[in-house]
Short mmCIF file of C-alpha atoms in Angstrom, two decimals:
data_model
loop_
_atom_site.label_atom_id
_atom_site.label_comp_id
_atom_site.label_asym_id
_atom_site.label_seq_id
_atom_site.Cartn_x
_atom_site.Cartn_y
_atom_site.Cartn_z
CA UNK A 24 97.73 258.21 -52.80
CA UNK A 25 95.66 257.39 -55.92
CA UNK A 26 93.04 254.63 -56.05
CA UNK A 27 95.21 252.35 -58.16
CA UNK A 28 98.03 252.38 -55.58
CA UNK A 29 95.62 251.98 -52.67
CA UNK A 30 93.88 249.05 -54.35
CA UNK A 31 97.17 247.26 -54.99
CA UNK A 32 98.26 247.71 -51.37
CA UNK A 33 94.96 246.40 -50.04
CA UNK A 34 95.28 243.26 -52.15
CA UNK A 35 98.90 242.66 -51.15
CA UNK A 36 98.15 243.15 -47.45
CA UNK A 37 95.09 240.90 -47.51
CA UNK A 38 96.88 238.02 -49.16
CA UNK A 39 100.34 238.39 -47.64
CA UNK A 40 99.41 237.97 -43.95
CA UNK A 41 99.01 234.17 -43.85
CA UNK A 42 102.15 233.71 -45.96
CA UNK A 43 104.15 236.03 -43.69
CA UNK A 44 103.07 234.02 -40.65
CA UNK A 45 104.08 230.80 -42.41
CA UNK A 46 107.53 232.23 -43.17
CA UNK A 47 108.04 232.94 -39.48
CA UNK A 48 107.45 229.29 -38.57
CA UNK A 49 109.68 227.68 -41.19
CA UNK A 50 113.40 227.80 -41.71
CA UNK A 51 115.19 228.00 -45.03
CA UNK A 52 113.82 225.62 -47.66
CA UNK A 53 116.01 224.87 -50.64
CA UNK A 54 114.22 224.66 -54.00
CA UNK A 55 113.80 221.42 -55.93
CA UNK A 56 113.19 220.98 -59.63
CA UNK A 57 109.93 219.05 -59.44
CA UNK A 58 106.97 218.87 -57.04
CA UNK A 59 104.37 216.09 -56.94
CA UNK A 60 101.41 216.95 -54.70
CA UNK A 61 99.29 213.89 -53.93
CA UNK A 62 95.85 214.29 -52.37
CA UNK A 63 93.69 211.37 -51.18
CA UNK A 64 90.38 213.20 -51.18
CA UNK A 65 88.31 212.80 -48.04
CA UNK A 66 90.78 210.53 -46.25
CA UNK A 67 90.52 210.54 -42.47
CA UNK A 68 93.79 209.87 -40.68
CA UNK A 69 92.31 206.67 -39.20
CA UNK A 70 92.21 205.23 -42.73
CA UNK A 71 95.99 204.82 -42.57
CA UNK A 72 95.77 202.37 -39.66
CA UNK A 73 92.80 200.61 -41.25
CA UNK A 74 94.69 200.16 -44.52
CA UNK A 75 97.81 198.83 -42.78
CA UNK A 76 95.80 196.25 -40.83
CA UNK A 77 94.01 195.28 -44.02
CA UNK A 78 97.34 194.73 -45.80
CA UNK A 79 98.42 192.52 -42.88
CA UNK A 80 95.15 190.61 -43.01
CA UNK A 81 95.66 189.91 -46.71
CA UNK A 82 99.21 188.67 -46.04
CA UNK A 83 99.55 187.40 -42.44
CA UNK A 84 103.24 186.65 -43.02
CA UNK A 85 103.87 190.38 -43.52
CA UNK A 86 104.01 191.47 -39.90
CA UNK A 87 105.17 194.98 -40.78
CA UNK A 88 102.50 195.89 -43.33
CA UNK A 89 103.00 199.54 -44.20
CA UNK A 90 102.03 202.29 -46.60
CA UNK A 91 104.39 203.56 -49.27
CA UNK A 92 104.74 206.97 -47.60
CA UNK A 93 104.98 205.83 -43.95
CA UNK A 94 108.68 206.77 -43.64
CA UNK A 95 107.90 210.35 -44.57
CA UNK A 96 104.96 211.19 -42.29
CA UNK A 97 106.07 214.36 -40.55
CA UNK A 98 103.23 216.65 -39.41
CA UNK A 99 99.55 217.38 -38.95
CA UNK A 100 97.72 220.02 -40.97
CA UNK A 101 94.60 222.03 -40.19
CA UNK A 102 92.45 223.05 -43.12
CA UNK A 103 89.00 224.64 -43.08
CA UNK A 104 86.81 227.32 -44.64
CA UNK A 105 87.18 231.02 -43.93
CA UNK A 106 83.77 231.03 -42.25
CA UNK A 107 83.56 227.49 -40.86
CA UNK A 108 85.78 225.04 -38.99
CA UNK A 109 84.43 222.33 -41.28
CA UNK A 110 86.37 221.89 -44.54
CA UNK A 111 85.03 221.70 -48.09
CA UNK A 112 86.91 220.37 -51.11
CA UNK A 113 87.18 223.51 -53.23
CA UNK A 114 87.99 225.67 -50.20
CA UNK A 115 90.56 223.17 -48.94
CA UNK A 116 92.32 222.96 -52.29
CA UNK A 117 92.22 226.74 -52.60
CA UNK A 118 93.95 227.09 -49.23
CA UNK A 119 96.74 224.71 -50.28
CA UNK A 120 97.15 226.41 -53.64
CA UNK A 121 96.87 230.09 -52.63
CA UNK A 122 97.53 230.25 -48.88
CA UNK A 123 94.17 231.98 -48.39
CA UNK A 124 91.19 230.49 -46.56
CA UNK A 125 87.99 230.88 -48.59
CA UNK A 126 84.34 229.95 -48.36
CA UNK A 127 82.90 226.57 -49.24
CA UNK A 128 82.09 226.97 -52.92
CA UNK A 129 84.96 229.37 -53.74
CA UNK A 130 87.74 228.28 -56.06
CA UNK A 131 91.01 230.20 -55.62
CA UNK A 132 89.11 233.44 -55.27
CA UNK A 133 88.97 235.79 -52.26
CA UNK A 134 85.86 235.25 -50.07
CA UNK A 135 83.06 237.66 -49.34
CA UNK A 136 82.75 238.73 -45.70
CA UNK A 137 80.57 236.61 -43.43
CA UNK A 138 80.75 238.69 -40.22
CA UNK A 139 78.67 236.30 -38.10
CA UNK A 140 80.96 233.35 -38.82
CA UNK A 141 84.32 234.47 -40.23
CA UNK A 142 87.25 232.74 -38.53
CA UNK A 143 89.83 234.96 -40.21
CA UNK A 144 89.90 238.65 -41.02
CA UNK A 145 88.24 239.18 -44.40
CA UNK A 146 88.75 242.42 -46.33
CA UNK A 147 85.48 243.39 -48.06
CA UNK A 148 87.41 245.42 -50.66
CA UNK A 149 89.00 242.19 -51.92
CA UNK A 150 85.80 240.19 -52.38
CA UNK A 151 85.99 237.84 -55.41
CA UNK A 152 89.57 238.84 -56.22
CA UNK A 153 91.13 235.89 -58.13
CA UNK A 154 94.21 234.57 -56.34
CA UNK A 155 97.32 233.24 -58.07
CA UNK A 156 98.05 229.59 -57.23
CA UNK A 157 101.40 227.95 -56.64
CA UNK A 158 100.83 225.98 -59.84
CA UNK A 159 100.12 229.22 -61.74
CA UNK A 160 103.38 230.53 -60.35
CA UNK A 161 105.37 227.40 -61.21
CA UNK A 162 104.40 227.81 -64.87
CA UNK A 163 104.43 231.60 -65.22
CA UNK A 164 107.46 232.39 -63.08
CA UNK A 165 109.40 229.13 -63.22
CA UNK A 166 108.68 227.96 -66.75
CA UNK A 167 107.68 224.55 -65.40
CA UNK A 168 105.26 222.13 -67.02
CA UNK A 169 102.07 221.50 -65.06
CA UNK A 170 99.62 218.64 -64.87
CA UNK A 171 96.88 216.87 -62.94
CA UNK A 172 95.83 213.22 -62.66
CA UNK A 173 92.47 212.31 -61.12
CA UNK A 174 89.83 209.57 -61.14
CA UNK A 175 86.80 211.87 -61.40
CA UNK A 176 85.50 214.48 -63.81
CA UNK A 177 88.48 216.81 -64.34
CA UNK A 178 86.35 219.85 -63.47
CA UNK A 179 85.75 218.49 -59.96
CA UNK A 180 86.83 220.66 -57.02
CA UNK A 181 90.38 219.41 -56.45
CA UNK A 182 91.68 219.41 -60.04
CA UNK A 183 89.81 222.67 -60.66
CA UNK A 184 91.62 224.23 -57.71
CA UNK A 185 95.04 223.81 -59.32
CA UNK A 186 94.64 226.79 -61.66
CA UNK A 187 90.90 227.52 -61.70
CA UNK A 188 89.36 230.76 -60.39
CA UNK A 189 85.61 231.06 -59.80
CA UNK A 190 83.16 232.10 -57.12
CA UNK A 191 81.61 228.63 -57.29
CA UNK A 192 83.13 225.21 -57.93
CA UNK A 193 79.97 224.41 -59.91
CA UNK A 194 80.97 226.77 -62.73
CA UNK A 195 82.12 223.78 -64.78
CA UNK A 196 82.27 225.52 -68.16
CA UNK A 197 84.42 228.31 -66.73
CA UNK A 198 86.68 225.73 -65.10
CA UNK A 199 87.30 223.62 -68.21
CA UNK A 200 88.10 226.75 -70.24
CA UNK A 201 90.51 227.97 -67.57
CA UNK A 202 92.27 224.60 -67.32
CA UNK A 203 92.81 224.66 -71.09
CA UNK A 204 93.64 228.36 -71.37
CA UNK A 205 95.89 228.14 -68.32
CA UNK A 206 98.11 225.79 -70.33
CA UNK A 207 97.66 222.61 -68.31
CA UNK A 208 100.12 220.40 -70.19
CA UNK A 209 98.87 217.07 -68.86
CA UNK A 210 95.37 216.24 -67.67
CA UNK A 211 94.23 212.64 -67.15
CA UNK A 212 90.90 211.49 -65.72
CA UNK A 213 87.21 211.48 -66.58
CA UNK A 214 84.68 214.02 -67.79
CA UNK A 215 84.86 214.18 -71.57
CA UNK A 216 81.27 215.45 -71.48
CA UNK A 217 82.85 218.81 -70.56
CA UNK A 218 84.78 218.99 -73.80
CA UNK A 219 83.44 221.08 -76.67
CA UNK A 220 84.88 222.48 -79.88
CA UNK A 221 86.00 225.64 -78.11
CA UNK A 222 88.04 223.77 -75.51
CA UNK A 223 89.53 221.50 -78.15
CA UNK A 224 90.53 224.56 -80.17
CA UNK A 225 92.29 226.06 -77.15
CA UNK A 226 94.23 222.83 -76.68
CA UNK A 227 95.19 222.74 -80.34
CA UNK A 228 96.41 226.34 -80.18
CA UNK A 229 98.60 225.40 -77.21
CA UNK A 230 100.00 222.30 -78.89
CA UNK A 231 98.18 219.88 -76.59
CA UNK A 232 96.93 216.57 -77.99
CA UNK A 233 93.51 215.30 -76.92
CA UNK A 234 92.51 211.64 -76.54
CA UNK A 235 88.98 210.61 -75.65
CA UNK A 236 87.95 207.20 -74.33
CA UNK A 237 90.95 205.43 -75.83
CA UNK A 238 93.31 203.77 -73.35
CA UNK A 239 95.32 202.15 -76.14
CA UNK A 240 96.07 205.51 -77.77
CA UNK A 241 96.92 206.90 -74.34
CA UNK A 242 99.45 204.14 -73.72
CA UNK A 243 101.03 204.58 -77.14
CA UNK A 244 101.27 208.39 -76.97
CA UNK A 245 104.87 209.62 -76.92
CA UNK A 246 104.57 213.42 -76.86
CA UNK A 247 104.93 215.83 -73.97
CA UNK A 248 101.50 217.52 -73.88
CA UNK A 249 98.31 215.47 -73.59
CA UNK A 250 94.78 215.57 -72.22
CA UNK A 251 93.34 212.04 -71.97
CA UNK A 252 89.79 211.65 -70.66
CA UNK A 253 88.56 208.07 -70.42
CA UNK A 254 84.95 208.33 -69.27
CA UNK A 255 82.03 210.65 -69.85
CA UNK A 256 81.84 211.49 -66.15
CA UNK A 257 83.76 210.12 -63.19
CA UNK A 258 86.04 207.13 -63.76
CA UNK A 259 85.08 203.69 -62.41
CA UNK A 260 85.72 202.53 -58.88
CA UNK A 261 88.93 200.52 -58.56
CA UNK A 262 87.07 197.33 -57.65
CA UNK A 263 85.28 197.17 -61.00
CA UNK A 264 87.68 199.13 -63.22
CA UNK A 265 88.28 197.57 -66.65
CA UNK A 266 92.04 197.94 -67.02
CA UNK A 267 91.78 197.69 -70.82
CA UNK A 268 89.52 200.74 -70.95
CA UNK A 269 90.62 202.75 -67.91
CA UNK A 270 94.22 202.95 -66.69
CA UNK A 271 94.86 202.87 -62.96
CA UNK A 272 95.80 205.94 -60.97
CA UNK A 273 99.31 204.51 -60.68
CA UNK A 274 99.62 204.04 -64.45
CA UNK A 275 98.35 207.56 -65.16
CA UNK A 276 100.75 208.96 -62.56
CA UNK A 277 103.71 207.19 -64.15
CA UNK A 278 102.70 208.41 -67.62
CA UNK A 279 102.29 211.99 -66.40
CA UNK A 280 105.70 211.99 -64.72
CA UNK A 281 107.39 210.57 -67.82
CA UNK A 282 105.88 213.30 -69.98
CA UNK A 283 106.29 216.27 -67.67
CA UNK A 284 109.88 215.40 -66.76
CA UNK A 285 110.96 216.22 -70.32
CA UNK A 286 110.88 219.89 -69.39
CA UNK A 287 114.42 220.82 -68.30
CA UNK A 288 112.98 223.50 -66.00
CA UNK A 289 110.93 220.94 -64.10
CA UNK A 290 107.25 220.29 -63.40
CA UNK A 291 104.45 220.57 -60.85
CA UNK A 292 102.05 217.62 -60.84
CA UNK A 293 98.92 217.14 -58.73
CA UNK A 294 97.60 213.58 -58.28
CA UNK A 295 94.28 212.96 -56.57
CA UNK A 296 92.90 209.71 -55.22
CA UNK A 297 89.52 211.22 -55.91
CA UNK A 298 87.00 208.54 -55.04
CA UNK A 299 88.11 207.76 -51.51
CA UNK A 300 85.79 210.64 -50.69
CA UNK A 301 82.87 209.18 -52.66
CA UNK A 302 82.88 205.85 -50.83
CA UNK A 303 83.55 207.51 -47.47
CA UNK A 304 80.46 209.68 -47.93
CA UNK A 305 78.41 206.51 -48.40
CA UNK A 306 80.06 204.76 -45.41
CA UNK A 307 81.49 202.07 -47.67
CA UNK A 308 84.54 200.63 -45.83
CA UNK A 309 85.58 198.11 -48.52
CA UNK A 310 85.38 200.87 -51.10
CA UNK A 311 87.63 203.09 -48.96
CA UNK A 312 90.24 200.33 -48.70
CA UNK A 313 90.12 199.70 -52.43
CA UNK A 314 90.34 203.37 -53.46
CA UNK A 315 92.97 204.29 -50.89
CA UNK A 316 94.97 201.20 -51.82
CA UNK A 317 94.97 202.38 -55.44
CA UNK A 318 96.13 205.81 -54.27
CA UNK A 319 98.91 204.25 -52.19
CA UNK A 320 100.17 202.42 -55.28
CA UNK A 321 100.27 205.73 -57.16
CA UNK A 322 102.27 207.30 -54.32
CA UNK A 323 104.73 204.41 -54.59
CA UNK A 324 105.23 205.26 -58.28
CA UNK A 325 105.88 208.92 -57.47
CA UNK A 326 108.28 208.09 -54.63
CA UNK A 327 110.19 205.63 -56.78
CA UNK A 328 110.72 208.34 -59.39
CA UNK A 329 111.62 210.96 -56.79
CA UNK A 330 114.21 208.80 -55.05
CA UNK A 331 115.89 207.99 -58.36
CA UNK A 332 115.68 211.56 -59.68
CA UNK A 333 117.18 213.23 -56.62
CA UNK A 334 115.54 216.59 -57.36
CA UNK A 335 111.85 215.87 -56.82
CA UNK A 336 109.72 216.41 -53.72
CA UNK A 337 106.58 214.35 -53.06
CA UNK A 338 103.92 215.78 -50.75
CA UNK A 339 101.03 213.60 -49.54
CA UNK A 340 98.14 215.27 -47.71
CA UNK A 341 94.32 214.92 -47.75
CA UNK A 342 92.17 217.96 -48.39
CA UNK A 343 89.85 216.91 -45.54
CA UNK A 344 88.54 213.87 -43.74
CA UNK A 345 85.17 212.33 -44.56
CA UNK A 346 82.76 210.43 -42.32
CA UNK A 347 85.27 209.70 -39.54
CA UNK A 348 85.86 206.04 -40.42
CA UNK A 349 87.49 203.90 -37.75
CA UNK A 350 88.07 200.31 -36.67
CA UNK A 351 85.44 199.21 -34.20
CA UNK A 352 81.86 200.47 -33.97
CA UNK A 353 79.50 200.68 -31.00
CA UNK A 354 78.38 197.07 -31.51
CA UNK A 355 81.93 195.69 -31.34
CA UNK A 356 81.98 194.66 -27.70
CA UNK A 357 84.72 192.86 -25.76
CA UNK A 358 87.07 194.20 -28.41
CA UNK A 359 90.31 193.46 -26.56
CA UNK A 360 89.53 189.73 -26.57
CA UNK A 361 89.05 189.51 -30.34
CA UNK A 362 91.54 188.99 -33.13
CA UNK A 363 92.11 190.77 -36.42
CA UNK A 364 89.88 188.37 -38.34
CA UNK A 365 86.82 189.45 -36.37
CA UNK A 366 87.17 192.90 -37.98
CA UNK A 367 88.57 191.96 -41.37
CA UNK A 368 87.30 188.50 -42.29
CA UNK A 369 84.33 189.77 -44.27
CA UNK A 370 86.40 192.14 -46.42
CA UNK A 371 88.20 189.55 -48.55
CA UNK A 372 85.02 188.36 -50.21
CA UNK A 373 83.75 191.80 -51.20
CA UNK A 374 84.06 192.28 -54.96
CA UNK A 375 82.44 195.68 -55.49
CA UNK A 376 81.37 198.85 -53.78
CA UNK A 377 77.84 199.40 -52.55
CA UNK A 378 77.37 201.84 -55.43
CA UNK A 379 78.04 199.04 -57.93
CA UNK A 380 75.86 196.47 -56.16
CA UNK A 381 72.93 198.88 -55.97
CA UNK A 382 71.79 198.52 -59.64
CA UNK A 383 72.32 194.75 -59.57
CA UNK A 384 69.97 194.34 -56.62
CA UNK A 385 67.38 196.56 -58.29
CA UNK A 386 67.31 194.52 -61.48
CA UNK A 387 67.41 190.96 -60.15
CA UNK A 388 64.25 189.09 -59.07
CA UNK A 389 63.47 189.50 -55.39
CA UNK A 390 64.18 185.87 -54.57
CA UNK A 391 67.69 186.19 -56.05
CA UNK A 392 68.72 189.11 -53.83
CA UNK A 393 70.45 186.89 -51.21
CA UNK A 394 72.43 185.01 -53.87
CA UNK A 395 73.49 188.20 -55.67
CA UNK A 396 74.52 189.77 -52.37
CA UNK A 397 76.51 186.67 -51.41
CA UNK A 398 78.22 186.45 -54.81
CA UNK A 399 79.42 190.05 -54.78
CA UNK A 400 79.82 190.82 -51.08
CA UNK A 401 80.66 187.41 -49.61
CA UNK A 402 77.97 187.81 -46.93
CA UNK A 403 75.01 185.54 -46.17
CA UNK A 404 72.23 187.96 -45.29
CA UNK A 405 69.57 187.10 -42.72
CA UNK A 406 65.82 187.63 -43.02
CA UNK A 407 65.85 191.10 -41.47
CA UNK A 408 68.63 192.21 -43.82
CA UNK A 409 66.80 190.74 -46.81
CA UNK A 410 63.62 192.60 -45.88
CA UNK A 411 65.59 195.85 -45.46
CA UNK A 412 67.14 195.50 -48.93
CA UNK A 413 63.82 194.66 -50.55
CA UNK A 414 62.11 197.64 -48.94
CA UNK A 415 64.85 200.02 -50.12
CA UNK A 416 64.99 198.84 -53.74
CA UNK A 417 62.79 201.72 -54.85
CA UNK A 418 64.90 204.35 -53.09
CA UNK A 419 67.89 205.96 -54.79
CA UNK A 420 70.10 208.98 -53.99
CA UNK A 421 71.91 210.64 -56.90
CA UNK A 422 74.10 212.93 -54.79
CA UNK A 423 77.01 210.88 -53.45
CA UNK A 424 77.42 213.36 -50.59
CA UNK A 425 73.92 212.56 -49.28
CA UNK A 426 74.01 208.74 -49.40
CA UNK A 427 74.51 208.30 -45.65
CA UNK A 428 71.95 210.97 -44.77
CA UNK A 429 68.96 209.56 -46.61
CA UNK A 430 67.02 206.32 -46.95
CA UNK A 431 68.28 204.52 -50.04
CA UNK A 432 69.40 201.09 -51.19
CA UNK A 433 73.08 201.95 -51.38
CA UNK A 434 73.13 203.02 -47.74
CA UNK A 435 71.28 199.86 -46.67
CA UNK A 436 73.97 197.79 -48.41
CA UNK A 437 76.72 199.70 -46.58
CA UNK A 438 74.95 199.23 -43.25
CA UNK A 439 74.91 195.45 -43.71
CA UNK A 440 78.60 195.38 -44.61
CA UNK A 441 79.38 197.56 -41.59
CA UNK A 442 77.51 195.16 -39.31
CA UNK A 443 79.60 192.25 -40.54
CA UNK A 444 82.97 194.05 -40.38
CA UNK A 445 82.45 196.46 -37.46
CA UNK A 446 84.19 199.32 -39.21
CA UNK A 447 82.36 202.37 -37.92
CA UNK A 448 81.58 205.88 -39.14
CA UNK A 449 80.92 209.13 -37.33
CA UNK A 450 78.80 210.66 -40.10
CA UNK A 451 78.26 210.83 -43.83
CA UNK A 452 79.90 214.21 -44.25
CA UNK A 453 83.22 215.98 -43.92
CA UNK A 454 85.02 216.00 -40.58
CA UNK A 455 87.04 218.76 -38.95
CA UNK A 456 89.97 216.57 -37.92
CA UNK A 457 93.66 217.37 -38.37
CA UNK A 458 95.15 215.86 -41.53
CA UNK A 459 98.29 213.79 -41.90
CA UNK A 460 101.21 215.16 -43.91
CA UNK A 461 103.98 213.09 -45.48
CA UNK A 462 106.84 214.75 -47.35
CA UNK A 463 109.72 213.21 -49.24
CA UNK A 464 112.27 215.94 -49.84
CA UNK A 465 115.61 214.92 -51.38
CA UNK A 466 117.21 217.78 -49.44
CA UNK A 467 115.72 216.52 -46.18
CA UNK A 468 113.79 219.67 -45.27
CA UNK A 469 110.37 218.49 -44.05
CA UNK A 470 107.77 220.61 -42.28
CA UNK A 471 107.02 219.39 -38.76
CA UNK A 472 104.60 219.94 -35.93
CA UNK A 473 101.12 221.31 -36.46
CA UNK A 474 100.67 223.41 -39.61
CA UNK A 475 98.00 225.60 -41.10
CA UNK A 476 97.10 225.06 -44.75
CA UNK A 477 98.71 228.42 -45.56
CA UNK A 478 102.02 227.16 -44.20
CA UNK A 479 101.93 224.14 -46.47
CA UNK A 480 101.29 226.51 -49.37
CA UNK A 481 104.29 228.59 -48.35
CA UNK A 482 106.41 225.44 -48.13
CA UNK A 483 105.49 224.55 -51.72
CA UNK A 484 106.25 228.10 -52.84
CA UNK A 485 109.71 227.84 -51.32
CA UNK A 486 110.26 224.40 -52.83
CA UNK A 487 109.38 225.93 -56.20
CA UNK A 488 112.02 228.63 -55.78
CA UNK A 489 109.64 231.38 -56.88
CA UNK A 490 111.23 234.79 -57.51
CA UNK A 491 108.19 236.54 -56.06
CA UNK A 492 105.39 235.74 -53.62
CA UNK A 493 101.91 234.67 -54.66
CA UNK A 494 100.45 237.99 -53.52
CA UNK A 495 102.89 239.83 -55.80
CA UNK A 496 101.98 237.56 -58.70
CA UNK A 497 98.29 238.14 -57.97
CA UNK A 498 98.81 241.90 -58.14
CA UNK A 499 100.48 241.45 -61.54
CA UNK A 500 98.12 239.06 -63.31
CA UNK A 501 94.72 239.73 -61.70
CA UNK A 502 94.13 243.49 -61.62
CA UNK A 503 90.57 244.81 -61.73
CA UNK A 504 89.95 246.21 -65.18
CA UNK A 505 88.64 249.59 -64.04
CA UNK A 506 91.86 250.10 -62.07
CA UNK A 507 94.35 248.89 -64.66
CA UNK A 508 92.56 250.57 -67.55
CA UNK A 509 91.63 253.83 -65.83
CA UNK A 510 91.40 256.52 -68.51
CA UNK A 511 90.32 254.05 -71.19
CA UNK A 512 86.73 253.35 -72.21
CA UNK A 513 85.64 249.82 -71.23
CA UNK A 514 82.44 247.95 -72.02
CA UNK A 515 81.51 244.35 -71.26
CA UNK A 516 79.73 242.51 -74.06
CA UNK A 517 78.11 239.13 -73.52
CA UNK A 518 77.56 237.31 -70.25
CA UNK A 519 79.30 234.84 -67.94
CA UNK A 520 81.79 232.65 -69.80
CA UNK A 521 81.10 234.43 -73.10
CA UNK A 522 81.82 237.90 -71.74
CA UNK A 523 84.32 240.09 -73.61
CA UNK A 524 85.89 243.27 -72.29
CA UNK A 525 85.92 245.78 -75.16
CA UNK A 526 88.55 248.50 -74.67
CA UNK A 527 88.55 251.86 -76.47
CA UNK A 528 85.72 250.97 -78.79
CA UNK A 529 87.27 247.68 -79.93
CA UNK A 530 90.93 248.62 -80.16
CA UNK A 531 91.43 245.72 -77.78
CA UNK A 532 89.11 242.83 -76.95
CA UNK A 533 89.73 240.65 -73.90
CA UNK A 534 87.67 237.42 -73.77
CA UNK A 535 86.82 235.87 -70.43
CA UNK A 536 88.73 232.80 -69.30
CA UNK A 537 91.22 232.96 -72.16
CA UNK A 538 94.94 233.67 -72.20
CA UNK A 539 94.97 235.98 -75.20
CA UNK A 540 93.64 239.34 -76.35
CA UNK A 541 92.43 240.41 -79.77
CA UNK A 542 94.03 243.45 -81.35
CA UNK A 543 93.00 244.35 -84.89
CA UNK A 544 91.73 240.79 -85.23
CA UNK A 545 95.08 239.28 -84.23
CA UNK A 546 95.40 236.91 -81.27
CA UNK A 547 98.12 238.07 -78.91
CA UNK A 548 98.98 235.51 -76.21
CA UNK A 549 99.10 236.38 -72.51
CA UNK A 550 100.99 234.60 -69.75
CA UNK A 551 97.84 234.31 -67.66
CA UNK A 552 94.09 233.86 -67.98
CA UNK A 553 91.74 236.85 -67.89
CA UNK A 554 89.02 236.16 -65.32
CA UNK A 555 85.53 237.66 -65.49
CA UNK A 556 83.52 237.56 -62.26
CA UNK A 557 79.79 237.91 -63.06
CA UNK A 558 78.99 238.32 -59.36
CA UNK A 559 80.61 241.77 -59.26
CA UNK A 560 80.85 242.61 -62.96
CA UNK A 561 84.63 243.03 -63.09
CA UNK A 562 87.34 241.56 -65.29
CA UNK A 563 90.65 240.75 -63.61
CA UNK A 564 93.44 241.07 -66.13
CA UNK A 565 97.23 241.09 -66.47
CA UNK A 566 99.38 244.18 -66.30
CA UNK A 567 101.04 243.08 -69.54
CA UNK A 568 97.90 244.23 -71.33
CA UNK A 569 98.80 247.88 -70.77
CA UNK A 570 101.74 247.42 -73.15
CA UNK A 571 99.28 246.63 -75.93
CA UNK A 572 97.39 249.92 -75.74
#
């Protein structure tokens, strides 16, 4: 057996195992035309009960307050890293998209062994192998349009995990190039600071329009391929969002569906309620209710379309829980004797998240702190709370994931709100809990029971009606260059994102993170992106390239 054959078999075996196990636990799943995957980032399952009670508190006459997807809740899902029971956003999204558990920073790329901690068998020969995603497959194999709608920087972990491939989620330049080169037809969210002339040129070559910080132009656009980025970084929190400048998640979802549905072969759309995670990390209960409420409204839009269309599945599942939010903290005593208002009464008057109040309290005179707090949070603070806020005014934490773990003004604000609402938190980080799954399938075939993330990936593959498995697609579009081009001279010029694989002295040039090759100066398009992994010095390229030599 030659090395090329052995290498291919190792890759197939390493990736196929979790998908094979998933097949054994699921019956026949009939394909649908469209899939909408909706992810409320960092949403603990307890948030569902909290949100329902909050809806009822807002409208006491509505005794059956419910979420848009309540009728379709069907299972629990376990998701985690390959070397830790605790989940991480890029690893969690990678598991859903590829069926493979990976390490924390990895993005749809096979993990390196971690023998002391690995929870699954990891093949060292496959380290850093890019893995085809179900969205890759929907476009390449099914001819479907693809898109993503988020409320953060579009290179953040979850949107990046749709079709991005990198050792680290922090490789933002690689990610934005791959999203563009991977022919993402629709991309709405924030992060126009990531755009440069090179990315804009890729979009233009692919016939994709680009709109920057212009909600009016976004609303008037009537084509079928569009990137619209509304903010330099992450979009605003729902509580303070200017609807004239930033469309809601529900509006962006509706626009994306209307555009993508023009493809007669169907579409695969990912929608993320991104900032539930941000406010959960900072233990901000009102922020969680606001952000998750906005996500729930977006789910309602997707479900309304799906029920009318009759050939669209909607899947709702968090990537992980964050902070373990729940109703009732350790100071909420005699809880069975108290009514709903004792938990919820303070929430109606809250007008902004702790993150938004933070700069206001810094700038105002010290004697105006109580009035500013009351105006925006609806809470009359006492002397001890006033002193705590004043003492923390000089403390700030830039990393949203560390808010609850350090001494800073934003956390002090959240602690006061928590005291007045008694909505408690386990931590300020991710939690290893099981995740809720809701599935609307027009053909009625829902997963049930307790699933692994790989099984949910397999379910989406079957819904997509793919003619081959993801491991087979991986072995076709991501082959190590020294294996595929054995017998040809290969040199790598440049570094990282600017690397170019030069074949046979320049007869063929393959740029990193692009979906074309250069032959005699002519651009020849490829169906997939060529991935360069600086960590091991290999290009991973498509087998279709051999036909060009």
